[in-house]
């Protein structure tokens, strides 16, 4: 399904945002100053709704983000709110619309206090809310001790924080915060989503993310090409449709799950059970004979194929399936390697996870009929780099993986990225409760299940990521710590019946 048919929401690079804003202003549709006023109004409306009482401290930088802050201070003052305004980098010239906003605020009699020492902000003791209007999209990638001190000072204060457009310090394209960043409780972003608010370290800093399109949201495709699309739980129904009244199991796919080396039956069982809960009609597990009882216990709906050697029965189970899933608990010994080679040679649609990916790193090949699901460490092995390089630019990493290996690549992590060489999606779901062994097995099982039911490889991967993360979000209502992958199984069933 083309991305344009999804419910919402395109995201862009910071440069695309700038180009669009300039294009809209140059066209005469709106002035730069009016756009600044609308941005300030959007933040003011959030503050009035969420923080209707208490003193507000607004920290303004020298650019247009600071201009938004000055306009916001003007609105707060007009509404009778007690407001303190701090100016960071007072030695830097404030120009353009930001200068107009600052001058208009000064004319009201509101004092603007310069910040002399970043490590000791003169925030009023009775301040109930801090507004971060320091950098916006102007964050750079080089270290800056003064900025680090400024962010620490804000974060150490007891007041809640609202960030204007993007938490200062967070890179708008990568989600990296080389100097740290402001820890916002709420971020009000403008115009369209930025990738750096959706992946990388963004969730450490952004808090609740709200989008205000400022009346120009429909102009972005005129001036810029979107980078990709943000999806969440609301998009599941775009992919998963009700079953026909006359449906039978053969119409819902046949999946073979291969893995579970000696002593590791849990991974392959989790993947297979997740596939059943995601709606696959028939699921066979290929594993060691000694695992049969453990895998079929409490899950008699699964079929089992004993495998000590890759024999004709195993090849039969591979040929029977619409889709193969290789990797959960596979190990990296001869047994697993022989199964890896058999799956590759089968030319069947293939989901590769876990040790299947580690073997691919050793014997690289390219295939447009598979789905790869690496986490950062597996991605680093596949690209022969280190994890830091992956995390410093997750978009570049997922693009490099797809270019090298083909197919669809899902790069796990907060703000999971899915890319097929043309389409890019961020799955903005999930939580830290997934940071436990077995979560990836569930995900690969769901991906394979949806693919076996007839969706395209890309749509299957997006849908599965949304189902997996959304099920985790429901399960986390009972607490993230101690959440087990098996806790998600009943919620997976809920998510595939939207």
Coordinates of C-alpha atoms in Angstrom, one line a residue:
X1 CA 0.0 0.0 0.0
X2 CA 1.5 3.4 -1.0
X3 CA 2.5 5.6 2.0
X4 CA 0.2 8.3 0.7
X5 CA -2.8 6.1 1.6
X6 CA -1.9 5.9 5.3
X7 CA -3.7 8.2 7.7
X8 CA -0.9 10.5 8.7
X9 CA 2.0 12.0 9.0
X10 CA 4.9 12.9 6.8
X11 CA 8.3 13.8 8.3
X12 CA 11.1 15.8 6.8
X13 CA 14.7 16.8 7.2
X14 CA 15.3 20.1 9.0
X15 CA 16.5 21.6 5.7
X16 CA 13.1 20.7 4.1
X17 CA 11.3 22.4 6.9
X18 CA 13.4 25.6 6.3
X19 CA 12.9 25.5 2.5
X20 CA 9.1 25.1 2.9
X21 CA 8.8 27.9 5.5
X22 CA 10.9 30.2 3.2
X23 CA 8.8 29.2 0.2
X24 CA 5.5 29.9 2.0
X25 CA 6.8 33.3 3.2
X26 CA 8.2 34.3 -0.2
X27 CA 4.9 33.3 -1.9
X28 CA 3.1 35.9 0.3
X29 CA 0.9 33.3 1.8
X30 CA 2.0 34.4 5.3
X31 CA 4.7 36.6 6.7
X32 CA 7.6 35.3 8.7
X33 CA 6.5 37.3 11.7
X34 CA 2.9 36.1 11.5
X35 CA 4.3 32.5 11.3
X36 CA 6.2 33.3 14.5
X37 CA 3.1 34.6 16.2
X38 CA 1.1 31.5 15.2
X39 CA 3.9 29.3 16.6
X40 CA 3.8 31.2 19.9
X41 CA 0.0 30.9 20.0
X42 CA 0.2 27.2 19.6
X43 CA 2.6 26.8 22.5
X44 CA 0.5 29.3 24.6
X45 CA -2.7 27.2 24.0
X46 CA -0.9 24.1 25.3
X47 CA 0.4 26.0 28.3
X48 CA -3.0 27.4 29.2
X49 CA -4.5 23.9 28.8
X50 CA -1.9 21.9 30.8
X51 CA -0.4 24.6 33.1
X52 CA -3.2 27.1 33.7
X53 CA -1.5 28.5 36.9
X54 CA 1.9 29.4 38.1
X55 CA 4.9 31.5 37.0
X56 CA 6.5 30.7 33.7
X57 CA 10.2 31.1 32.9
X58 CA 11.0 31.4 29.1
X59 CA 14.6 30.8 28.1
X60 CA 15.2 32.4 24.7
X61 CA 18.1 31.9 22.3
X62 CA 19.4 34.3 19.6
X63 CA 17.5 32.8 16.6
X64 CA 13.9 32.4 15.5
X65 CA 13.3 29.8 18.2
X66 CA 14.1 32.5 20.7
X67 CA 11.7 34.8 18.7
X68 CA 9.0 32.3 19.3
X69 CA 9.8 32.5 22.9
X70 CA 9.6 36.3 23.0
X71 CA 6.2 36.2 21.3
X72 CA 5.1 33.6 23.8
X73 CA 6.2 35.8 26.7
X74 CA 4.1 38.6 25.1
X75 CA 1.0 36.4 25.0
X76 CA 1.6 35.2 28.6
X77 CA 2.0 38.8 29.8
X78 CA -1.2 39.9 28.0
X79 CA -3.1 37.0 29.6
X80 CA -1.9 38.2 33.1
X81 CA 0.5 35.3 33.6
X82 CA 3.6 36.0 35.7
X83 CA 6.5 35.5 33.3
X84 CA 10.3 35.6 33.6
X85 CA 12.4 35.9 30.4
X86 CA 16.0 34.8 30.2
X87 CA 18.2 35.5 27.2
X88 CA 20.9 33.0 26.4
X89 CA 24.0 34.2 24.5
X90 CA 23.2 37.9 24.9
X91 CA 26.4 38.8 23.0
X92 CA 24.9 37.4 19.8
X93 CA 22.9 39.7 17.7
X94 CA 19.1 39.1 17.5
X95 CA 17.9 40.0 14.0
X96 CA 14.9 39.7 11.7
X97 CA 11.6 38.6 13.0
X98 CA 13.2 37.6 16.3
X99 CA 14.4 41.1 16.8
X100 CA 10.9 42.5 16.2
X101 CA 9.4 40.0 18.7
X102 CA 12.0 41.0 21.3
X103 CA 11.5 44.7 20.8
X104 CA 7.7 44.3 21.0
X105 CA 8.1 42.4 24.3
X106 CA 10.4 45.0 25.8
X107 CA 7.9 47.7 24.9
X108 CA 5.4 46.0 27.3
X109 CA 7.8 46.5 30.2
X110 CA 8.6 42.8 30.6
X111 CA 12.3 42.5 31.7
X112 CA 14.7 40.4 29.6
X113 CA 17.4 39.1 31.8
X114 CA 20.7 38.0 30.2
X115 CA 22.2 34.6 31.2
X116 CA 25.7 35.3 32.5
X117 CA 26.6 31.8 33.6
X118 CA 25.0 28.7 32.0
X119 CA 25.7 26.6 35.0
X120 CA 23.8 28.9 37.3
X121 CA 20.5 30.0 35.7
X122 CA 18.7 32.8 37.6
X123 CA 15.3 31.0 37.4
X124 CA 12.8 32.4 39.9
X125 CA 12.2 30.1 42.9
X126 CA 8.5 30.3 42.4
X127 CA 8.7 29.2 38.7
X128 CA 6.3 26.4 37.9
X129 CA 7.1 25.9 34.2
X130 CA 10.2 26.4 32.0
X131 CA 9.8 27.0 28.3
X132 CA 12.8 26.0 26.2
X133 CA 13.1 28.4 23.2
X134 CA 16.8 28.2 22.8
X135 CA 17.9 26.4 19.7
X136 CA 15.1 24.8 17.8
X137 CA 16.5 23.3 14.5
X138 CA 19.8 25.2 15.0
X139 CA 21.5 22.3 16.9
X140 CA 24.9 21.4 15.5
X141 CA 26.9 18.3 15.8
X142 CA 30.0 19.7 17.6
X143 CA 30.5 19.6 21.3
X144 CA 29.8 22.8 23.2
X145 CA 30.5 22.9 27.0
X146 CA 28.4 26.0 27.5
X147 CA 25.3 24.4 26.0
X148 CA 25.8 21.2 28.0
X149 CA 25.9 23.3 31.2
X150 CA 22.8 25.2 30.2
X151 CA 20.9 22.0 29.5
X152 CA 21.9 20.5 32.8
X153 CA 20.8 23.6 34.7
X154 CA 17.3 23.5 33.1
X155 CA 17.1 19.7 33.7
X156 CA 18.0 20.0 37.3
X157 CA 15.2 22.4 38.1
X158 CA 12.0 20.9 39.6
X159 CA 9.7 22.7 37.1
X160 CA 8.2 21.0 34.1
X161 CA 9.5 21.9 30.7
X162 CA 7.8 22.7 27.4
X163 CA 10.1 22.7 24.4
X164 CA 9.4 25.0 21.4
X165 CA 9.6 23.0 18.1
X166 CA 12.3 20.6 19.3
X167 CA 14.2 20.1 22.6
X168 CA 17.3 22.2 22.4
X169 CA 20.3 20.0 21.9
X170 CA 18.5 17.3 20.0
X171 CA 19.6 17.1 16.4
X172 CA 16.5 17.5 14.2
X173 CA 17.7 14.9 11.6
X174 CA 19.4 12.2 13.6
X175 CA 17.9 12.4 17.1
X176 CA 21.4 12.5 18.5
X177 CA 22.2 14.8 21.5
X178 CA 26.0 15.3 21.5
X179 CA 25.9 17.9 24.2
X180 CA 22.9 16.4 26.0
X181 CA 19.5 18.1 25.5
X182 CA 16.7 19.7 27.4
X183 CA 14.4 17.1 29.0
X184 CA 11.0 18.2 27.9
X185 CA 7.7 17.0 29.4
X186 CA 6.0 18.3 26.2
X187 CA 7.4 19.3 22.8
X188 CA 5.2 21.4 20.5
X189 CA 6.7 21.0 17.0
X190 CA 5.7 23.1 14.1
X191 CA 4.7 22.5 10.5
X192 CA 5.6 18.9 10.2
X193 CA 7.5 16.2 12.0
X194 CA 11.2 16.1 12.0
X195 CA 12.9 12.7 11.9
X196 CA 15.1 13.6 14.9
X197 CA 11.9 13.8 17.0
X198 CA 11.0 10.2 16.1
X199 CA 14.1 8.1 16.4
X200 CA 17.5 7.9 18.0
X201 CA 17.6 9.5 21.5
X202 CA 14.4 11.5 20.9
X203 CA 12.3 9.7 23.4
X204 CA 14.8 10.5 26.2
X205 CA 14.1 14.2 25.7
X206 CA 10.9 15.0 23.8
X207 CA 8.2 14.0 26.3
X208 CA 4.7 14.1 24.8
X209 CA 5.0 15.2 21.2
X210 CA 2.4 17.5 19.8
X211 CA 2.2 18.8 16.2
X212 CA 0.9 22.3 15.3
X213 CA 0.8 22.7 11.5
X214 CA 0.5 26.5 11.8
X215 CA -1.8 26.5 8.7
X216 CA 1.0 25.5 6.4
X217 CA 1.0 21.7 6.8
X218 CA -0.5 21.2 3.3
X219 CA 2.4 23.3 1.8
X220 CA 5.3 20.9 2.5
X221 CA 4.7 18.6 -0.5
X222 CA 4.7 21.7 -2.7
X223 CA 8.2 22.8 -1.7
X224 CA 9.9 19.6 -0.4
X225 CA 9.8 15.8 -0.8
X226 CA 8.9 14.1 2.4
X227 CA 11.5 11.7 3.9
X228 CA 9.0 9.2 5.2
X229 CA 6.0 8.7 7.3
X230 CA 5.3 8.4 11.0
X231 CA 2.9 5.6 11.9
X232 CA 1.3 4.5 15.1
X233 CA -1.4 2.2 16.5
X234 CA -4.1 4.0 14.5
X235 CA -2.6 2.8 11.3
X236 CA -3.0 -0.9 12.0
X237 CA -6.5 -0.9 10.5
X238 CA -5.0 0.4 7.3
X239 CA -3.3 -3.0 6.8
X240 CA -5.4 -5.5 8.7
X241 CA -8.8 -6.1 7.3
X242 CA -11.7 -8.2 8.7
X243 CA -11.8 -11.8 7.5
X244 CA -14.4 -13.0 5.1
X245 CA -17.3 -15.1 6.5
X246 CA -16.3 -18.1 4.4
X247 CA -12.6 -18.0 5.2
X248 CA -10.6 -21.2 5.9
X249 CA -7.2 -21.8 7.4
X250 CA -5.5 -22.4 4.0
X251 CA -6.3 -18.8 3.0
X252 CA -4.4 -17.4 6.0
X253 CA -0.9 -18.6 5.2
X254 CA 1.5 -21.4 5.9
X255 CA 4.6 -20.5 7.9
X256 CA 7.6 -22.6 8.9
X257 CA 9.7 -21.2 11.8
X258 CA 13.2 -22.6 12.0
X259 CA 15.4 -22.3 15.1
X260 CA 15.9 -23.4 18.6
X261 CA 19.4 -25.0 18.9
X262 CA 20.0 -27.3 21.9
X263 CA 18.8 -25.6 25.1
X264 CA 17.1 -22.7 23.3
X265 CA 13.5 -23.8 22.5
X266 CA 12.0 -20.7 24.1
X267 CA 12.9 -18.3 21.3
X268 CA 11.4 -20.4 18.5
X269 CA 8.2 -21.1 20.5
X270 CA 7.7 -17.4 21.2
X271 CA 8.0 -16.6 17.5
X272 CA 5.7 -19.4 16.5
X273 CA 3.1 -18.6 19.0
X274 CA 3.2 -14.9 18.1
X275 CA 2.6 -16.0 14.5
X276 CA -0.5 -17.9 15.5
X277 CA -1.8 -14.9 17.5
X278 CA -1.2 -12.7 14.5
X279 CA -3.5 -14.9 12.5
X280 CA -1.4 -17.3 10.4
X281 CA -3.5 -20.3 9.5
X282 CA -0.8 -23.0 9.8
X283 CA 2.5 -22.9 11.6
X284 CA 5.2 -25.5 11.7
X285 CA 8.3 -25.4 13.9
X286 CA 11.6 -27.0 12.7
X287 CA 13.8 -27.7 15.7
X288 CA 15.7 -30.5 17.6
X289 CA 13.6 -33.5 18.6
X290 CA 14.3 -33.0 22.3
X291 CA 12.4 -29.6 22.1
X292 CA 9.2 -31.1 20.8
X293 CA 7.5 -31.5 24.1
X294 CA 8.5 -28.1 25.4
X295 CA 7.3 -26.4 22.2
X296 CA 4.0 -28.2 21.9
X297 CA 3.1 -28.0 25.6
X298 CA 0.2 -25.6 26.1
X299 CA 0.3 -24.8 22.4
X300 CA -1.1 -27.9 20.5
X301 CA -2.0 -25.8 17.5
X302 CA 1.6 -25.8 16.4
X303 CA 3.0 -28.5 14.2
X304 CA 6.5 -29.8 14.7
X305 CA 9.3 -31.2 12.4
X306 CA 12.2 -33.0 14.1
X307 CA 15.5 -31.9 12.7
X308 CA 18.9 -33.2 13.7
X309 CA 20.1 -33.2 10.0
X310 CA 18.7 -31.2 7.1
X311 CA 16.9 -34.2 5.5
X312 CA 14.1 -34.6 3.1
X313 CA 11.5 -34.0 5.8
X314 CA 13.0 -30.6 6.6
X315 CA 13.1 -29.7 2.9
X316 CA 9.5 -30.7 2.7
X317 CA 8.6 -28.4 5.5
X318 CA 10.5 -25.6 3.8
X319 CA 8.8 -26.2 0.5
X320 CA 5.3 -26.4 2.1
X321 CA 5.4 -22.9 3.5
X322 CA 4.4 -19.6 2.0
X323 CA 7.0 -17.9 4.2
X324 CA 10.1 -19.0 6.2
X325 CA 11.3 -17.5 9.5
X326 CA 14.9 -18.3 10.3
X327 CA 16.8 -17.2 13.4
X328 CA 15.2 -17.4 16.8
X329 CA 17.5 -19.4 19.0
X330 CA 19.2 -20.8 15.9
X331 CA 22.8 -20.6 17.3
X332 CA 25.9 -20.3 15.2
X333 CA 27.0 -23.9 15.1
X334 CA 27.0 -26.4 12.2
X335 CA 23.3 -27.3 12.8
X336 CA 22.2 -23.7 12.4
X337 CA 24.5 -23.0 9.5
X338 CA 23.1 -25.9 7.5
X339 CA 19.6 -24.7 8.1
X340 CA 20.7 -21.2 7.1
X341 CA 22.1 -22.5 3.8
X342 CA 18.9 -24.6 3.2
X343 CA 16.7 -21.6 3.7
X344 CA 18.8 -19.3 1.4
X345 CA 18.8 -22.0 -1.3
X346 CA 15.0 -22.5 -1.0
X347 CA 14.4 -19.1 -2.6
X348 CA 11.3 -18.8 -0.4
X349 CA 10.1 -15.5 1.1
X350 CA 12.3 -15.3 4.2
X351 CA 12.4 -13.4 7.4
X352 CA 15.9 -13.3 8.9
X353 CA 16.4 -12.5 12.6
X354 CA 18.9 -13.1 15.4
X355 CA 21.5 -15.7 14.5
X356 CA 20.2 -15.8 10.9
X357 CA 21.5 -12.2 10.6
X358 CA 24.8 -13.1 12.3
X359 CA 25.3 -15.8 9.7
X360 CA 24.4 -13.3 6.9
X361 CA 27.1 -11.0 8.3
X362 CA 29.6 -13.8 7.8
X363 CA 28.3 -14.8 4.4
X364 CA 26.8 -11.6 2.9
X365 CA 24.4 -11.9 0.0
X366 CA 21.6 -9.8 -1.5
X367 CA 18.0 -10.8 -1.9
X368 CA 14.9 -8.8 -2.7
X369 CA 12.6 -11.4 -1.3
X370 CA 13.5 -11.2 2.4
X371 CA 13.0 -9.1 5.4
X372 CA 15.9 -8.4 7.8
X373 CA 15.2 -7.3 11.4
X374 CA 18.5 -6.3 13.0
X375 CA 19.0 -4.4 16.3
X376 CA 21.9 -2.0 16.5
X377 CA 24.5 -4.6 17.3
X378 CA 23.4 -6.9 14.5
X379 CA 23.3 -4.0 12.1
X380 CA 26.9 -3.1 13.1
X381 CA 28.0 -6.6 12.3
X382 CA 26.2 -6.6 9.0
X383 CA 27.8 -3.2 8.1
X384 CA 31.2 -4.0 9.7
X385 CA 31.1 -0.9 11.9
X386 CA 30.4 -0.2 15.5
X387 CA 27.1 0.4 17.4
X388 CA 27.9 4.0 18.0
X389 CA 28.1 4.6 14.2
X390 CA 24.7 3.0 13.8
X391 CA 23.0 5.0 16.6
X392 CA 24.6 8.3 15.5
X393 CA 22.7 8.1 12.2
X394 CA 20.0 5.4 12.2
X395 CA 18.6 6.6 8.9
X396 CA 21.9 6.3 7.1
X397 CA 22.3 2.8 8.7
X398 CA 19.0 1.4 7.5
X399 CA 19.6 2.8 4.0
X400 CA 23.1 1.2 3.9
X401 CA 21.7 -2.1 5.1
X402 CA 19.0 -2.1 2.4
X403 CA 21.4 -1.1 -0.3
X404 CA 23.8 -3.9 0.6
X405 CA 21.4 -6.7 1.3
X406 CA 18.2 -5.8 -0.5
X407 CA 14.6 -6.6 0.5
X408 CA 13.0 -4.8 3.4
X409 CA 15.1 -3.8 6.5
X410 CA 13.6 -3.1 9.9
X411 CA 16.1 -1.4 12.2
X412 CA 14.9 -2.0 15.8
X413 CA 15.1 0.5 18.6
X414 CA 13.1 3.5 19.9
X415 CA 11.5 4.8 16.7
X416 CA 11.9 1.6 14.7
X417 CA 12.9 2.4 11.0
X418 CA 11.5 0.4 8.1
X419 CA 12.9 0.9 4.6
X420 CA 12.7 -1.0 1.3
X421 CA 14.8 1.3 -0.9
X422 CA 11.9 3.6 -1.7
X423 CA 9.5 3.8 1.2
X424 CA 10.5 4.8 4.8
X425 CA 8.4 4.5 7.9
X426 CA 9.0 5.2 11.5
X427 CA 6.9 3.1 13.9
X428 CA 6.3 5.5 16.7
X429 CA 5.1 2.9 19.2
X430 CA 6.6 0.7 21.9
X431 CA 8.3 1.3 25.2
X432 CA 11.3 0.2 27.3
X433 CA 9.4 -2.9 28.6
X434 CA 10.5 -4.5 25.3
X435 CA 14.1 -4.4 26.4
X436 CA 14.2 -8.0 27.4
X437 CA 15.2 -11.3 25.7
X438 CA 12.4 -12.7 23.5
X439 CA 10.8 -9.4 22.3
X440 CA 12.5 -9.7 18.9
X441 CA 11.3 -13.2 18.6
X442 CA 7.7 -12.0 18.9
X443 CA 8.3 -9.3 16.3
X444 CA 9.8 -11.6 13.7
X445 CA 7.0 -14.1 14.3
X446 CA 4.4 -11.3 13.7
X447 CA 6.2 -10.1 10.6
X448 CA 6.3 -13.6 9.1
X449 CA 2.7 -14.2 10.0
X450 CA 1.4 -11.1 8.3
X451 CA 3.5 -11.8 5.2
X452 CA 2.2 -15.3 5.0
X453 CA -1.3 -13.9 5.0
X454 CA -0.7 -12.1 1.7
X455 CA 0.4 -8.6 2.4
X456 CA 3.5 -7.2 0.7
X457 CA 6.9 -7.5 2.4
X458 CA 7.0 -3.8 3.2
X459 CA 3.4 -3.6 4.4
X460 CA 3.8 -6.7 6.5
X461 CA 6.8 -5.3 8.2
X462 CA 5.2 -2.0 9.0
X463 CA 2.0 -3.6 10.2
X464 CA 3.9 -6.0 12.4
X465 CA 6.0 -3.3 14.0
X466 CA 2.9 -1.4 14.8
X467 CA 1.1 -4.5 16.2
X468 CA 4.2 -5.5 18.3
X469 CA 4.8 -2.0 19.7
X470 CA 1.1 -1.3 20.4
X471 CA 0.7 -4.6 22.2
X472 CA 3.7 -3.7 24.3
X473 CA 2.1 -0.3 25.1
X474 CA -1.0 -1.9 26.4
X475 CA 0.9 -4.5 28.4
X476 CA 3.0 -1.7 29.9
X477 CA -0.1 -0.3 31.6
X478 CA 0.7 -2.8 34.3
X479 CA 4.3 -1.7 34.5
X480 CA 7.3 -1.8 32.1
X481 CA 9.7 -3.4 34.5
X482 CA 9.1 -7.2 34.6
X483 CA 7.1 -7.2 31.4
X484 CA 7.7 -10.4 29.6
X485 CA 7.3 -11.1 25.8
X486 CA 4.7 -13.7 26.6
X487 CA 2.6 -11.0 28.3
X488 CA 2.1 -9.5 24.9
X489 CA 0.5 -12.5 23.3
X490 CA -3.1 -11.8 24.2
X491 CA -2.7 -8.2 23.1
X492 CA -1.3 -9.2 19.8
X493 CA -4.6 -10.9 19.1
X494 CA -6.4 -7.7 20.1
X495 CA -4.3 -5.6 17.7
X496 CA -4.9 -7.8 14.7
X497 CA -8.6 -7.4 15.2
X498 CA -8.8 -3.5 15.0

